[in-house]
Amino acid sequence: LHLTRKVEMLGASELMELEKACASFGAAWRKSYSHREKLTPKGHIVEVHVPYYARLYGTCGVFGEDGAEAIHVSDSACRRIVRVMRNPVDRHKAQVLHHLAYAHTPPMDRQKRKSGP
């Protein structure tokens, strides 16, 4: 598991390793793309801001995209349920309630129906 995805608190040696990796990324990018003037915005974030926030909070895994990516399925399902509501405020409230229900309702253990007579 990469240190940028680790949710637990990082130790001092892990923070140093992460800082070195981020600095190495910036150096390698500049060497590989010497014809470009600057890092890309995402590259700048990796080189400068990831180590800063990892030091500030002791971790950076909780701020990653994995959690947001995981809710796409439930978000799409909730949006489909409420899409017919015309009032945007009511639609948003209903969507949030569906998200909460989706997140806190255990899955049902359903028996398969027997086919035929």
PDB file as gemmi writes it, atoms N, CA and C in Angstrom:
CRYST1    1.000    1.000    1.000  90.00  90.00  90.00 P 1                      
ATOM      1  N   LEU A   1       0.853  -1.183   0.000  1.00  0.00           N  
ATOM      2  CA  LEU A   1       0.000   0.000   0.000  1.00  0.00           C  
ATOM      3  C   LEU A   1       0.892   1.237   0.000  1.00  0.00           C  
ATOM      4  N   HIS A   2       0.657   2.122  -0.941  1.00  0.00           N  
ATOM      5  CA  HIS A   2       1.455   3.339  -1.041  1.00  0.00           C  
ATOM      6  C   HIS A   2       1.146   4.252   0.138  1.00  0.00           C  
ATOM      7  N   LEU A   3       2.123   4.974   0.594  1.00  0.00           N  
ATOM      8  CA  LEU A   3       1.956   5.835   1.776  1.00  0.00           C  
ATOM      9  C   LEU A   3       0.921   6.933   1.569  1.00  0.00           C  
ATOM     10  N   THR A   4       0.672   7.323   0.326  1.00  0.00           N  
ATOM     11  CA  THR A   4      -0.351   8.348   0.095  1.00  0.00           C  
ATOM     12  C   THR A   4      -1.752   7.786   0.264  1.00  0.00           C  
ATOM     13  N   ARG A   5      -1.877   6.459   0.273  1.00  0.00           N  
ATOM     14  CA  ARG A   5      -3.194   5.833   0.421  1.00  0.00           C  
ATOM     15  C   ARG A   5      -3.398   5.243   1.811  1.00  0.00           C  
ATOM     16  N   LYS A   6      -2.370   5.241   2.624  1.00  0.00           N  
ATOM     17  CA  LYS A   6      -2.453   4.663   3.961  1.00  0.00           C  
ATOM     18  C   LYS A   6      -3.303   5.566   4.854  1.00  0.00           C  
ATOM     19  N   VAL A   7      -4.343   5.000   5.437  1.00  0.00           N  
ATOM     20  CA  VAL A   7      -5.277   5.784   6.243  1.00  0.00           C  
ATOM     21  C   VAL A   7      -4.756   5.977   7.661  1.00  0.00           C  
ATOM     22  N   GLU A   8      -3.986   5.014   8.170  1.00  0.00           N  
ATOM     23  CA  GLU A   8      -3.446   5.135   9.523  1.00  0.00           C  
ATOM     24  C   GLU A   8      -2.418   6.270   9.587  1.00  0.00           C  
ATOM     25  N   MET A   9      -2.117   6.675  10.807  1.00  0.00           N  
ATOM     26  CA  MET A   9      -1.123   7.728  11.004  1.00  0.00           C  
ATOM     27  C   MET A   9       0.245   7.223  10.532  1.00  0.00           C  
ATOM     28  N   LEU A  10       0.976   8.092   9.886  1.00  0.00           N  
ATOM     29  CA  LEU A  10       2.311   7.756   9.395  1.00  0.00           C  
ATOM     30  C   LEU A  10       3.340   8.023  10.480  1.00  0.00           C  
ATOM     31  N   GLY A  11       4.305   7.132  10.586  1.00  0.00           N  
ATOM     32  CA  GLY A  11       5.404   7.337  11.521  1.00  0.00           C  
ATOM     33  C   GLY A  11       6.412   8.315  10.939  1.00  0.00           C  
ATOM     34  N   ALA A  12       7.378   8.702  11.751  1.00  0.00           N  
ATOM     35  CA  ALA A  12       8.392   9.667  11.310  1.00  0.00           C  
ATOM     36  C   ALA A  12       9.161   9.156  10.091  1.00  0.00           C  
ATOM     37  N   SER A  13       9.537   7.871  10.108  1.00  0.00           N  
ATOM     38  CA  SER A  13      10.293   7.319   8.970  1.00  0.00           C  
ATOM     39  C   SER A  13       9.422   7.258   7.708  1.00  0.00           C  
ATOM     40  N   GLU A  14       8.121   6.979   7.880  1.00  0.00           N  
ATOM     41  CA  GLU A  14       7.224   6.947   6.729  1.00  0.00           C  
ATOM     42  C   GLU A  14       7.018   8.342   6.151  1.00  0.00           C  
ATOM     43  N   LEU A  15       6.928   9.343   7.024  1.00  0.00           N  
ATOM     44  CA  LEU A  15       6.795  10.724   6.544  1.00  0.00           C  
ATOM     45  C   LEU A  15       8.029  11.140   5.756  1.00  0.00           C  
ATOM     46  N   MET A  16       9.197  10.758   6.250  1.00  0.00           N  
ATOM     47  CA  MET A  16      10.446  11.069   5.525  1.00  0.00           C  
ATOM     48  C   MET A  16      10.474  10.351   4.170  1.00  0.00           C  
ATOM     49  N   GLU A  17      10.067   9.090   4.169  1.00  0.00           N  
ATOM     50  CA  GLU A  17      10.030   8.316   2.924  1.00  0.00           C  
ATOM     51  C   GLU A  17       9.069   8.945   1.920  1.00  0.00           C  
ATOM     52  N   LEU A  18       7.917   9.389   2.401  1.00  0.00           N  
ATOM     53  CA  LEU A  18       6.932  10.036   1.535  1.00  0.00           C  
ATOM     54  C   LEU A  18       7.475  11.344   0.973  1.00  0.00           C  
ATOM     55  N   GLU A  19       8.110  12.151   1.813  1.00  0.00           N  
ATOM     56  CA  GLU A  19       8.694  13.417   1.356  1.00  0.00           C  
ATOM     57  C   GLU A  19       9.753  13.175   0.279  1.00  0.00           C  
ATOM     58  N   LYS A  20      10.597  12.171   0.499  1.00  0.00           N  
ATOM     59  CA  LYS A  20      11.640  11.848  -0.486  1.00  0.00           C  
ATOM     60  C   LYS A  20      11.017  11.374  -1.796  1.00  0.00           C  
ATOM     61  N   ALA A  21       9.986  10.541  -1.688  1.00  0.00           N  
ATOM     62  CA  ALA A  21       9.332  10.028  -2.897  1.00  0.00           C  
ATOM     63  C   ALA A  21       8.692  11.162  -3.694  1.00  0.00           C  
ATOM     64  N   CYS A  22       8.060  12.090  -3.006  1.00  0.00           N  
ATOM     65  CA  CYS A  22       7.427  13.220  -3.688  1.00  0.00           C  
ATOM     66  C   CYS A  22       8.463  14.123  -4.349  1.00  0.00           C  
ATOM     67  N   ALA A  23       9.565  14.370  -3.657  1.00  0.00           N  
ATOM     68  CA  ALA A  23      10.646  15.181  -4.233  1.00  0.00           C  
ATOM     69  C   ALA A  23      11.277  14.463  -5.428  1.00  0.00           C  
ATOM     70  N   SER A  24      11.450  13.147  -5.307  1.00  0.00           N  
ATOM     71  CA  SER A  24      12.011  12.360  -6.412  1.00  0.00           C  
ATOM     72  C   SER A  24      11.095  12.386  -7.628  1.00  0.00           C  
ATOM     73  N   PHE A  25       9.787  12.330  -7.373  1.00  0.00           N  
ATOM     74  CA  PHE A  25       8.837  12.413  -8.470  1.00  0.00           C  
ATOM     75  C   PHE A  25       9.029  13.722  -9.232  1.00  0.00           C  
ATOM     76  N   GLY A  26       9.103  14.848  -8.496  1.00  0.00           N  
ATOM     77  CA  GLY A  26       9.284  16.158  -9.135  1.00  0.00           C  
ATOM     78  C   GLY A  26      10.570  16.227  -9.937  1.00  0.00           C  
ATOM     79  N   ALA A  27      11.644  15.703  -9.359  1.00  0.00           N  
ATOM     80  CA  ALA A  27      12.944  15.725 -10.048  1.00  0.00           C  
ATOM     81  C   ALA A  27      12.907  14.848 -11.305  1.00  0.00           C  
ATOM     82  N   ALA A  28      12.319  13.664 -11.198  1.00  0.00           N  
ATOM     83  CA  ALA A  28      12.242  12.755 -12.350  1.00  0.00           C  
ATOM     84  C   ALA A  28      11.369  13.340 -13.451  1.00  0.00           C  
ATOM     85  N   TRP A  29      10.296  13.995 -13.070  1.00  0.00           N  
ATOM     86  CA  TRP A  29       9.406  14.595 -14.070  1.00  0.00           C  
ATOM     87  C   TRP A  29      10.137  15.697 -14.823  1.00  0.00           C  
ATOM     88  N   ARG A  30      10.836  16.549 -14.083  1.00  0.00           N  
ATOM     89  CA  ARG A  30      11.571  17.649 -14.730  1.00  0.00           C  
ATOM     90  C   ARG A  30      12.652  17.120 -15.670  1.00  0.00           C  
ATOM     91  N   LYS A  31      13.311  16.026 -15.266  1.00  0.00           N  
ATOM     92  CA  LYS A  31      14.350  15.435 -16.108  1.00  0.00           C  
ATOM     93  C   LYS A  31      13.736  14.822 -17.367  1.00  0.00           C  
ATOM     94  N   SER A  32      12.599  14.142 -17.210  1.00  0.00           N  
ATOM     95  CA  SER A  32      11.955  13.480 -18.346  1.00  0.00           C  
ATOM     96  C   SER A  32      11.296  14.457 -19.302  1.00  0.00           C  
ATOM     97  N   TYR A  33      10.813  15.558 -18.760  1.00  0.00           N  
ATOM     98  CA  TYR A  33      10.105  16.555 -19.576  1.00  0.00           C  
ATOM     99  C   TYR A  33      10.803  17.907 -19.481  1.00  0.00           C  
ATOM    100  N   SER A  34      12.078  17.906 -19.771  1.00  0.00           N  
ATOM    101  CA  SER A  34      12.882  19.126 -19.630  1.00  0.00           C  
ATOM    102  C   SER A  34      12.437  20.234 -20.581  1.00  0.00           C  
ATOM    103  N   HIS A  35      11.723  19.872 -21.642  1.00  0.00           N  
ATOM    104  CA  HIS A  35      11.241  20.872 -22.588  1.00  0.00           C  
ATOM    105  C   HIS A  35      10.044  21.650 -22.042  1.00  0.00           C  
ATOM    106  N   ARG A  36       9.471  21.166 -20.955  1.00  0.00           N  
ATOM    107  CA  ARG A  36       8.338  21.866 -20.342  1.00  0.00           C  
ATOM    108  C   ARG A  36       8.832  22.789 -19.248  1.00  0.00           C  
ATOM    109  N   GLU A  37       8.178  23.902 -19.126  1.00  0.00           N  
ATOM    110  CA  GLU A  37       8.613  24.915 -18.155  1.00  0.00           C  
ATOM    111  C   GLU A  37       8.276  24.534 -16.712  1.00  0.00           C  
ATOM    112  N   LYS A  38       7.070  23.985 -16.494  1.00  0.00           N  
ATOM    113  CA  LYS A  38       6.614  23.710 -15.131  1.00  0.00           C  
ATOM    114  C   LYS A  38       6.004  22.315 -15.024  1.00  0.00           C  
ATOM    115  N   LEU A  39       5.857  21.872 -13.778  1.00  0.00           N  
ATOM    116  CA  LEU A  39       5.109  20.652 -13.507  1.00  0.00           C  
ATOM    117  C   LEU A  39       3.640  20.874 -13.855  1.00  0.00           C  
ATOM    118  N   THR A  40       2.931  19.792 -14.091  1.00  0.00           N  
ATOM    119  CA  THR A  40       1.484  19.904 -14.259  1.00  0.00           C  
ATOM    120  C   THR A  40       0.881  20.275 -12.899  1.00  0.00           C  
ATOM    121  N   PRO A  41      -0.337  20.758 -12.859  1.00  0.00           N  
ATOM    122  CA  PRO A  41      -0.955  21.062 -11.556  1.00  0.00           C  
ATOM    123  C   PRO A  41      -0.974  19.844 -10.624  1.00  0.00           C  
ATOM    124  N   LYS A  42      -1.280  18.671 -11.153  1.00  0.00           N  
ATOM    125  CA  LYS A  42      -1.302  17.467 -10.322  1.00  0.00           C  
ATOM    126  C   LYS A  42       0.113  17.125  -9.839  1.00  0.00           C  
ATOM    127  N   GLY A  43       1.093  17.293 -10.716  1.00  0.00           N  
ATOM    128  CA  GLY A  43       2.481  17.057 -10.328  1.00  0.00           C  
ATOM    129  C   GLY A  43       2.928  18.007  -9.226  1.00  0.00           C  
ATOM    130  N   HIS A  44       2.529  19.264  -9.325  1.00  0.00           N  
ATOM    131  CA  HIS A  44       2.842  20.253  -8.287  1.00  0.00           C  
ATOM    132  C   HIS A  44       2.228  19.841  -6.947  1.00  0.00           C  
ATOM    133  N   ILE A  45       0.990  19.362  -6.990  1.00  0.00           N  
ATOM    134  CA  ILE A  45       0.327  18.913  -5.762  1.00  0.00           C  
ATOM    135  C   ILE A  45       1.110  17.772  -5.132  1.00  0.00           C  
ATOM    136  N   VAL A  46       1.534  16.803  -5.957  1.00  0.00           N  
ATOM    137  CA  VAL A  46       2.288  15.663  -5.437  1.00  0.00           C  
ATOM    138  C   VAL A  46       3.608  16.129  -4.830  1.00  0.00           C  
ATOM    139  N   GLU A  47       4.313  16.981  -5.516  1.00  0.00           N  
ATOM    140  CA  GLU A  47       5.642  17.400  -5.056  1.00  0.00           C  
ATOM    141  C   GLU A  47       5.591  18.304  -3.825  1.00  0.00           C  
ATOM    142  N   VAL A  48       4.647  19.237  -3.792  1.00  0.00           N  
ATOM    143  CA  VAL A  48       4.647  20.263  -2.745  1.00  0.00           C  
ATOM    144  C   VAL A  48       3.595  20.028  -1.660  1.00  0.00           C  
ATOM    145  N   HIS A  49       2.374  19.813  -2.066  1.00  0.00           N  
ATOM    146  CA  HIS A  49       1.281  19.822  -1.100  1.00  0.00           C  
ATOM    147  C   HIS A  49       1.060  18.488  -0.385  1.00  0.00           C  
ATOM    148  N   VAL A  50       1.303  17.371  -1.049  1.00  0.00           N  
ATOM    149  CA  VAL A  50       1.132  16.071  -0.384  1.00  0.00           C  
ATOM    150  C   VAL A  50       2.042  15.959   0.837  1.00  0.00           C  
ATOM    151  N   PRO A  51       3.342  16.247   0.726  1.00  0.00           N  
ATOM    152  CA  PRO A  51       4.194  16.161   1.924  1.00  0.00           C  
ATOM    153  C   PRO A  51       3.784  17.160   3.018  1.00  0.00           C  
ATOM    154  N   TYR A  52       3.372  18.347   2.602  1.00  0.00           N  
ATOM    155  CA  TYR A  52       2.958  19.365   3.580  1.00  0.00           C  
ATOM    156  C   TYR A  52       1.761  18.883   4.401  1.00  0.00           C  
ATOM    157  N   TYR A  53       0.731  18.397   3.711  1.00  0.00           N  
ATOM    158  CA  TYR A  53      -0.480  17.965   4.420  1.00  0.00           C  
ATOM    159  C   TYR A  53      -0.259  16.651   5.163  1.00  0.00           C  
ATOM    160  N   ALA A  54       0.622  15.809   4.660  1.00  0.00           N  
ATOM    161  CA  ALA A  54       0.950  14.586   5.397  1.00  0.00           C  
ATOM    162  C   ALA A  54       1.607  14.943   6.731  1.00  0.00           C  
ATOM    163  N   ARG A  55       2.493  15.914   6.721  1.00  0.00           N  
ATOM    164  CA  ARG A  55       3.119  16.381   7.975  1.00  0.00           C  
ATOM    165  C   ARG A  55       2.090  17.068   8.880  1.00  0.00           C  
ATOM    166  N   LEU A  56       1.252  17.876   8.275  1.00  0.00           N  
ATOM    167  CA  LEU A  56       0.267  18.635   9.051  1.00  0.00           C  
ATOM    168  C   LEU A  56      -0.718  17.716   9.763  1.00  0.00           C  
ATOM    169  N   TYR A  57      -1.227  16.708   9.050  1.00  0.00           N  
ATOM    170  CA  TYR A  57      -2.263  15.832   9.608  1.00  0.00           C  
ATOM    171  C   TYR A  57      -1.748  14.459  10.041  1.00  0.00           C  
ATOM    172  N   GLY A  58      -0.505  14.134   9.689  1.00  0.00           N  
ATOM    173  CA  GLY A  58       0.050  12.841  10.065  1.00  0.00           C  
ATOM    174  C   GLY A  58      -0.356  11.712   9.124  1.00  0.00           C  
ATOM    175  N   THR A  59      -1.140  12.022   8.123  1.00  0.00           N  
ATOM    176  CA  THR A  59      -1.586  11.050   7.130  1.00  0.00           C  
ATOM    177  C   THR A  59      -2.131  11.816   5.929  1.00  0.00           C  
ATOM    178  N   CYS A  60      -2.292  11.126   4.817  1.00  0.00           N  
ATOM    179  CA  CYS A  60      -2.979  11.758   3.689  1.00  0.00           C  
ATOM    180  C   CYS A  60      -3.927  10.787   3.011  1.00  0.00           C  
ATOM    181  N   GLY A  61      -3.972   9.543   3.461  1.00  0.00           N  
ATOM    182  CA  GLY A  61      -4.836   8.545   2.862  1.00  0.00           C  
ATOM    183  C   GLY A  61      -6.308   8.867   2.961  1.00  0.00           C  
ATOM    184  N   VAL A  62      -6.716   9.507   4.066  1.00  0.00           N  
ATOM    185  CA  VAL A  62      -8.136   9.825   4.234  1.00  0.00           C  
ATOM    186  C   VAL A  62      -8.593  10.928   3.288  1.00  0.00           C  
ATOM    187  N   PHE A  63      -7.667  11.634   2.676  1.00  0.00           N  
ATOM    188  CA  PHE A  63      -8.019  12.720   1.771  1.00  0.00           C  
ATOM    189  C   PHE A  63      -7.990  12.289   0.308  1.00  0.00           C  
ATOM    190  N   GLY A  64      -7.727  11.030   0.045  1.00  0.00           N  
ATOM    191  CA  GLY A  64      -7.594  10.525  -1.316  1.00  0.00           C  
ATOM    192  C   GLY A  64      -8.921  10.365  -2.030  1.00  0.00           C  
ATOM    193  N   GLU A  65      -8.829   9.923  -3.270  1.00  0.00           N  
ATOM    194  CA  GLU A  65     -10.002   9.772  -4.129  1.00  0.00           C  
ATOM    195  C   GLU A  65     -10.710   8.437  -3.943  1.00  0.00           C  
ATOM    196  N   ASP A  66     -10.092   7.480  -3.263  1.00  0.00           N  
ATOM    197  CA  ASP A  66     -10.670   6.146  -3.152  1.00  0.00           C  
ATOM    198  C   ASP A  66     -12.064   6.166  -2.543  1.00  0.00           C  
ATOM    199  N   GLY A  67     -12.240   6.924  -1.477  1.00  0.00           N  
ATOM    200  CA  GLY A  67     -13.549   6.992  -0.830  1.00  0.00           C  
ATOM    201  C   GLY A  67     -14.606   7.583  -1.736  1.00  0.00           C  
ATOM    202  N   ALA A  68     -14.229   8.635  -2.432  1.00  0.00           N  
ATOM    203  CA  ALA A  68     -15.183   9.272  -3.341  1.00  0.00           C  
ATOM    204  C   ALA A  68     -15.522   8.354  -4.510  1.00  0.00           C  
ATOM    205  N   GLU A  69     -14.529   7.633  -5.000  1.00  0.00           N  
ATOM    206  CA  GLU A  69     -14.772   6.707  -6.107  1.00  0.00           C  
ATOM    207  C   GLU A  69     -15.723   5.593  -5.685  1.00  0.00           C  
ATOM    208  N   ALA A  70     -15.626   5.176  -4.434  1.00  0.00           N  
ATOM    209  CA  ALA A  70     -16.432   4.056  -3.955  1.00  0.00           C  
ATOM    210  C   ALA A  70     -17.917   4.393  -3.879  1.00  0.00           C  
ATOM    211  N   ILE A  71     -18.265   5.678  -3.749  1.00  0.00           N  
ATOM    212  CA  ILE A  71     -19.690   6.011  -3.618  1.00  0.00           C  
ATOM    213  C   ILE A  71     -20.365   6.317  -4.951  1.00  0.00           C  
ATOM    214  N   HIS A  72     -19.631   6.211  -6.067  1.00  0.00           N  
ATOM    215  CA  HIS A  72     -20.256   6.493  -7.366  1.00  0.00           C  
ATOM    216  C   HIS A  72     -21.468   5.599  -7.632  1.00  0.00           C  
ATOM    217  N   VAL A  73     -21.369   4.329  -7.273  1.00  0.00           N  
ATOM    218  CA  VAL A  73     -22.467   3.398  -7.536  1.00  0.00           C  
ATOM    219  C   VAL A  73     -23.701   3.808  -6.747  1.00  0.00           C  
ATOM    220  N   SER A  74     -23.522   4.052  -5.438  1.00  0.00           N  
ATOM    221  CA  SER A  74     -24.680   4.434  -4.626  1.00  0.00           C  
ATOM    222  C   SER A  74     -25.185   5.822  -5.017  1.00  0.00           C  
ATOM    223  N   ASP A  75     -24.283   6.722  -5.384  1.00  0.00           N  
ATOM    224  CA  ASP A  75     -24.703   8.063  -5.793  1.00  0.00           C  
ATOM    225  C   ASP A  75     -25.571   7.987  -7.045  1.00  0.00           C  
ATOM    226  N   SER A  76     -25.153   7.177  -8.003  1.00  0.00           N  
ATOM    227  CA  SER A  76     -25.940   7.036  -9.227  1.00  0.00           C  
ATOM    228  C   SER A  76     -27.315   6.441  -8.935  1.00  0.00           C  
ATOM    229  N   ALA A  77     -27.349   5.440  -8.059  1.00  0.00           N  
ATOM    230  CA  ALA A  77     -28.632   4.819  -7.708  1.00  0.00           C  
ATOM    231  C   ALA A  77     -29.550   5.828  -7.023  1.00  0.00           C  
ATOM    232  N   CYS A  78     -29.009   6.613  -6.113  1.00  0.00           N  
ATOM    233  CA  CYS A  78     -29.815   7.611  -5.394  1.00  0.00           C  
ATOM    234  C   CYS A  78     -30.302   8.712  -6.333  1.00  0.00           C  
ATOM    235  N   ARG A  79     -29.462   9.126  -7.253  1.00  0.00           N  
ATOM    236  CA  ARG A  79     -29.867  10.152  -8.224  1.00  0.00           C  
ATOM    237  C   ARG A  79     -30.997   9.654  -9.129  1.00  0.00           C  
ATOM    238  N   ARG A  80     -30.922   8.380  -9.523  1.00  0.00           N  
ATOM    239  CA  ARG A  80     -31.989   7.825 -10.360  1.00  0.00           C  
ATOM    240  C   ARG A  80     -33.325   7.818  -9.622  1.00  0.00           C  
ATOM    241  N   ILE A  81     -33.288   7.538  -8.335  1.00  0.00           N  
ATOM    242  CA  ILE A  81     -34.524   7.470  -7.550  1.00  0.00           C  
ATOM    243  C   ILE A  81     -35.208   8.838  -7.474  1.00  0.00           C  
ATOM    244  N   VAL A  82     -34.426   9.905  -7.310  1.00  0.00           N  
ATOM    245  CA  VAL A  82     -35.009  11.231  -7.066  1.00  0.00           C  
ATOM    246  C   VAL A  82     -35.046  12.127  -8.303  1.00  0.00           C  
ATOM    247  N   ARG A  83     -34.608  11.647  -9.443  1.00  0.00           N  
ATOM    248  CA  ARG A  83     -34.485  12.521 -10.618  1.00  0.00           C  
ATOM    249  C   ARG A  83     -35.809  13.099 -11.113  1.00  0.00           C  
ATOM    250  N   VAL A  84     -36.930  12.493 -10.756  1.00  0.00           N  
ATOM    251  CA  VAL A  84     -38.224  13.002 -11.218  1.00  0.00           C  
ATOM    252  C   VAL A  84     -38.732  14.168 -10.362  1.00  0.00           C  
ATOM    253  N   MET A  85     -38.085  14.446  -9.255  1.00  0.00           N  
ATOM    254  CA  MET A  85     -38.524  15.542  -8.381  1.00  0.00           C  
ATOM    255  C   MET A  85     -38.138  16.876  -9.028  1.00  0.00           C  
ATOM    256  N   ARG A  86     -39.082  17.781  -9.128  1.00  0.00           N  
ATOM    257  CA  ARG A  86     -38.829  19.054  -9.811  1.00  0.00           C  
ATOM    258  C   ARG A  86     -38.113  20.074  -8.932  1.00  0.00           C  
ATOM    259  N   ASN A  87     -38.451  20.120  -7.656  1.00  0.00           N  
ATOM    260  CA  ASN A  87     -37.849  21.107  -6.756  1.00  0.00           C  
ATOM    261  C   ASN A  87     -36.418  20.674  -6.413  1.00  0.00           C  
ATOM    262  N   PRO A  88     -35.407  21.473  -6.785  1.00  0.00           N  
ATOM    263  CA  PRO A  88     -34.021  21.059  -6.566  1.00  0.00           C  
ATOM    264  C   PRO A  88     -33.653  20.907  -5.086  1.00  0.00           C  
ATOM    265  N   VAL A  89     -34.228  21.732  -4.219  1.00  0.00           N  
ATOM    266  CA  VAL A  89     -33.926  21.628  -2.789  1.00  0.00           C  
ATOM    267  C   VAL A  89     -34.495  20.322  -2.234  1.00  0.00           C  
ATOM    268  N   ASP A  90     -35.750  20.035  -2.563  1.00  0.00           N  
ATOM    269  CA  ASP A  90     -36.374  18.792  -2.113  1.00  0.00           C  
ATOM    270  C   ASP A  90     -35.661  17.578  -2.709  1.00  0.00           C  
ATOM    271  N   ARG A  91     -35.252  17.690  -3.980  1.00  0.00           N  
ATOM    272  CA  ARG A  91     -34.537  16.597  -4.640  1.00  0.00           C  
ATOM    273  C   ARG A  91     -33.222  16.313  -3.921  1.00  0.00           C  
ATOM    274  N   HIS A  92     -32.498  17.378  -3.576  1.00  0.00           N  
ATOM    275  CA  HIS A  92     -31.225  17.207  -2.870  1.00  0.00           C  
ATOM    276  C   HIS A  92     -31.443  16.579  -1.488  1.00  0.00           C  
ATOM    277  N   LYS A  93     -32.442  17.062  -0.754  1.00  0.00           N  
ATOM    278  CA  LYS A  93     -32.730  16.498   0.569  1.00  0.00           C  
ATOM    279  C   LYS A  93     -33.065  15.015   0.458  1.00  0.00           C  
ATOM    280  N   ALA A  94     -33.880  14.659  -0.515  1.00  0.00           N  
ATOM    281  CA  ALA A  94     -34.259  13.262  -0.700  1.00  0.00           C  
ATOM    282  C   ALA A  94     -33.040  12.416  -1.076  1.00  0.00           C  
ATOM    283  N   GLN A  95     -32.180  12.974  -1.909  1.00  0.00           N  
ATOM    284  CA  GLN A  95     -30.982  12.232  -2.317  1.00  0.00           C  
ATOM    285  C   GLN A  95     -30.083  11.971  -1.117  1.00  0.00           C  
ATOM    286  N   VAL A  96     -29.910  12.966  -0.263  1.00  0.00           N  
ATOM    287  CA  VAL A  96     -29.086  12.795   0.936  1.00  0.00           C  
ATOM    288  C   VAL A  96     -29.683  11.719   1.840  1.00  0.00           C  
ATOM    289  N   LEU A  97     -30.999  11.748   2.015  1.00  0.00           N  
ATOM    290  CA  LEU A  97     -31.662  10.730   2.838  1.00  0.00           C  
ATOM    291  C   LEU A  97     -31.482   9.334   2.243  1.00  0.00           C  
ATOM    292  N   HIS A  98     -31.572   9.232   0.926  1.00  0.00           N  
ATOM    293  CA  HIS A  98     -31.349   7.934   0.283  1.00  0.00           C  
ATOM    294  C   HIS A  98     -29.910   7.465   0.476  1.00  0.00           C  
ATOM    295  N   HIS A  99     -28.950   8.395   0.398  1.00  0.00           N  
ATOM    296  CA  HIS A  99     -27.548   8.044   0.652  1.00  0.00           C  
ATOM    297  C   HIS A  99     -27.377   7.499   2.065  1.00  0.00           C  
ATOM    298  N   LEU A 100     -27.972   8.181   3.028  1.00  0.00           N  
ATOM    299  CA  LEU A 100     -27.871   7.719   4.415  1.00  0.00           C  
ATOM    300  C   LEU A 100     -28.476   6.333   4.575  1.00  0.00           C  
ATOM    301  N   ALA A 101     -29.644   6.145   3.997  1.00  0.00           N  
ATOM    302  CA  ALA A 101     -30.297   4.836   4.083  1.00  0.00           C  
ATOM    303  C   ALA A 101     -29.447   3.766   3.397  1.00  0.00           C  
ATOM    304  N   TYR A 102     -28.901   4.096   2.247  1.00  0.00           N  
ATOM    305  CA  TYR A 102     -28.072   3.167   1.493  1.00  0.00           C  
ATOM    306  C   TYR A 102     -26.837   2.768   2.300  1.00  0.00           C  
ATOM    307  N   ALA A 103     -26.235   3.758   2.973  1.00  0.00           N  
ATOM    308  CA  ALA A 103     -25.004   3.516   3.723  1.00  0.00           C  
ATOM    309  C   ALA A 103     -25.243   2.744   5.023  1.00  0.00           C  
ATOM    310  N   HIS A 104     -26.418   2.910   5.615  1.00  0.00           N  
ATOM    311  CA  HIS A 104     -26.651   2.337   6.944  1.00  0.00           C  
ATOM    312  C   HIS A 104     -27.611   1.158   6.970  1.00  0.00           C  
ATOM    313  N   THR A 105     -28.107   0.738   5.826  1.00  0.00           N  
ATOM    314  CA  THR A 105     -29.012  -0.404   5.779  1.00  0.00           C  
ATOM    315  C   THR A 105     -28.228  -1.635   5.357  1.00  0.00           C  
ATOM    316  N   PRO A 106     -28.244  -2.681   6.182  1.00  0.00           N  
ATOM    317  CA  PRO A 106     -27.502  -3.885   5.796  1.00  0.00           C  
ATOM    318  C   PRO A 106     -28.141  -4.549   4.577  1.00  0.00           C  
ATOM    319  N   PRO A 107     -27.335  -5.212   3.774  1.00  0.00           N  
ATOM    320  CA  PRO A 107     -27.901  -5.872   2.594  1.00  0.00           C  
ATOM    321  C   PRO A 107     -28.843  -7.008   3.009  1.00  0.00           C  
ATOM    322  N   MET A 108     -29.861  -7.222   2.211  1.00  0.00           N  
ATOM    323  CA  MET A 108     -30.827  -8.275   2.502  1.00  0.00           C  
ATOM    324  C   MET A 108     -30.320  -9.605   1.970  1.00  0.00           C  
ATOM    325  N   ASP A 109     -30.540 -10.642   2.739  1.00  0.00           N  
ATOM    326  CA  ASP A 109     -30.183 -11.989   2.316  1.00  0.00           C  
ATOM    327  C   ASP A 109     -31.420 -12.592   1.670  1.00  0.00           C  
ATOM    328  N   ARG A 110     -31.504 -12.516   0.368  1.00  0.00           N  
ATOM    329  CA  ARG A 110     -32.710 -12.954  -0.348  1.00  0.00           C  
ATOM    330  C   ARG A 110     -32.542 -14.373  -0.863  1.00  0.00           C  
ATOM    331  N   GLN A 111     -33.607 -15.117  -0.770  1.00  0.00           N  
ATOM    332  CA  GLN A 111     -33.648 -16.477  -1.311  1.00  0.00           C  
ATOM    333  C   GLN A 111     -34.036 -16.377  -2.785  1.00  0.00           C  
ATOM    334  N   LYS A 112     -33.394 -17.180  -3.607  1.00  0.00           N  
ATOM    335  CA  LYS A 112     -33.759 -17.207  -5.024  1.00  0.00           C  
ATOM    336  C   LYS A 112     -35.097 -17.919  -5.169  1.00  0.00           C  
ATOM    337  N   ARG A 113     -35.936 -17.371  -6.009  1.00  0.00           N  
ATOM    338  CA  ARG A 113     -37.225 -17.999  -6.276  1.00  0.00           C  
ATOM    339  C   ARG A 113     -37.058 -19.196  -7.189  1.00  0.00           C  
ATOM    340  N   LYS A 114     -37.879 -20.186  -6.923  1.00  0.00           N  
ATOM    341  CA  LYS A 114     -37.850 -21.354  -7.798  1.00  0.00           C  
ATOM    342  C   LYS A 114     -38.600 -21.004  -9.076  1.00  0.00           C  
ATOM    343  N   SER A 115     -38.032 -21.373 -10.180  1.00  0.00           N  
ATOM    344  CA  SER A 115     -38.677 -21.069 -11.460  1.00  0.00           C  
ATOM    345  C   SER A 115     -39.654 -22.170 -11.846  1.00  0.00           C  
ATOM    346  N   GLY A 116     -40.681 -21.796 -12.547  1.00  0.00           N  
ATOM    347  CA  GLY A 116     -41.659 -22.755 -13.055  1.00  0.00           C  
ATOM    348  C   GLY A 116     -42.683 -23.171 -12.028  1.00  0.00           C  
ATOM    349  N   PRO A 117     -43.671 -23.948 -12.476  1.00  0.00           N  
ATOM    350  CA  PRO A 117     -44.771 -24.382 -11.574  1.00  0.00           C  
ATOM    351  C   PRO A 117     -44.389 -25.517 -10.657  1.00  0.00           C  
TER     352      PRO A 117                                                      
END                                                                             
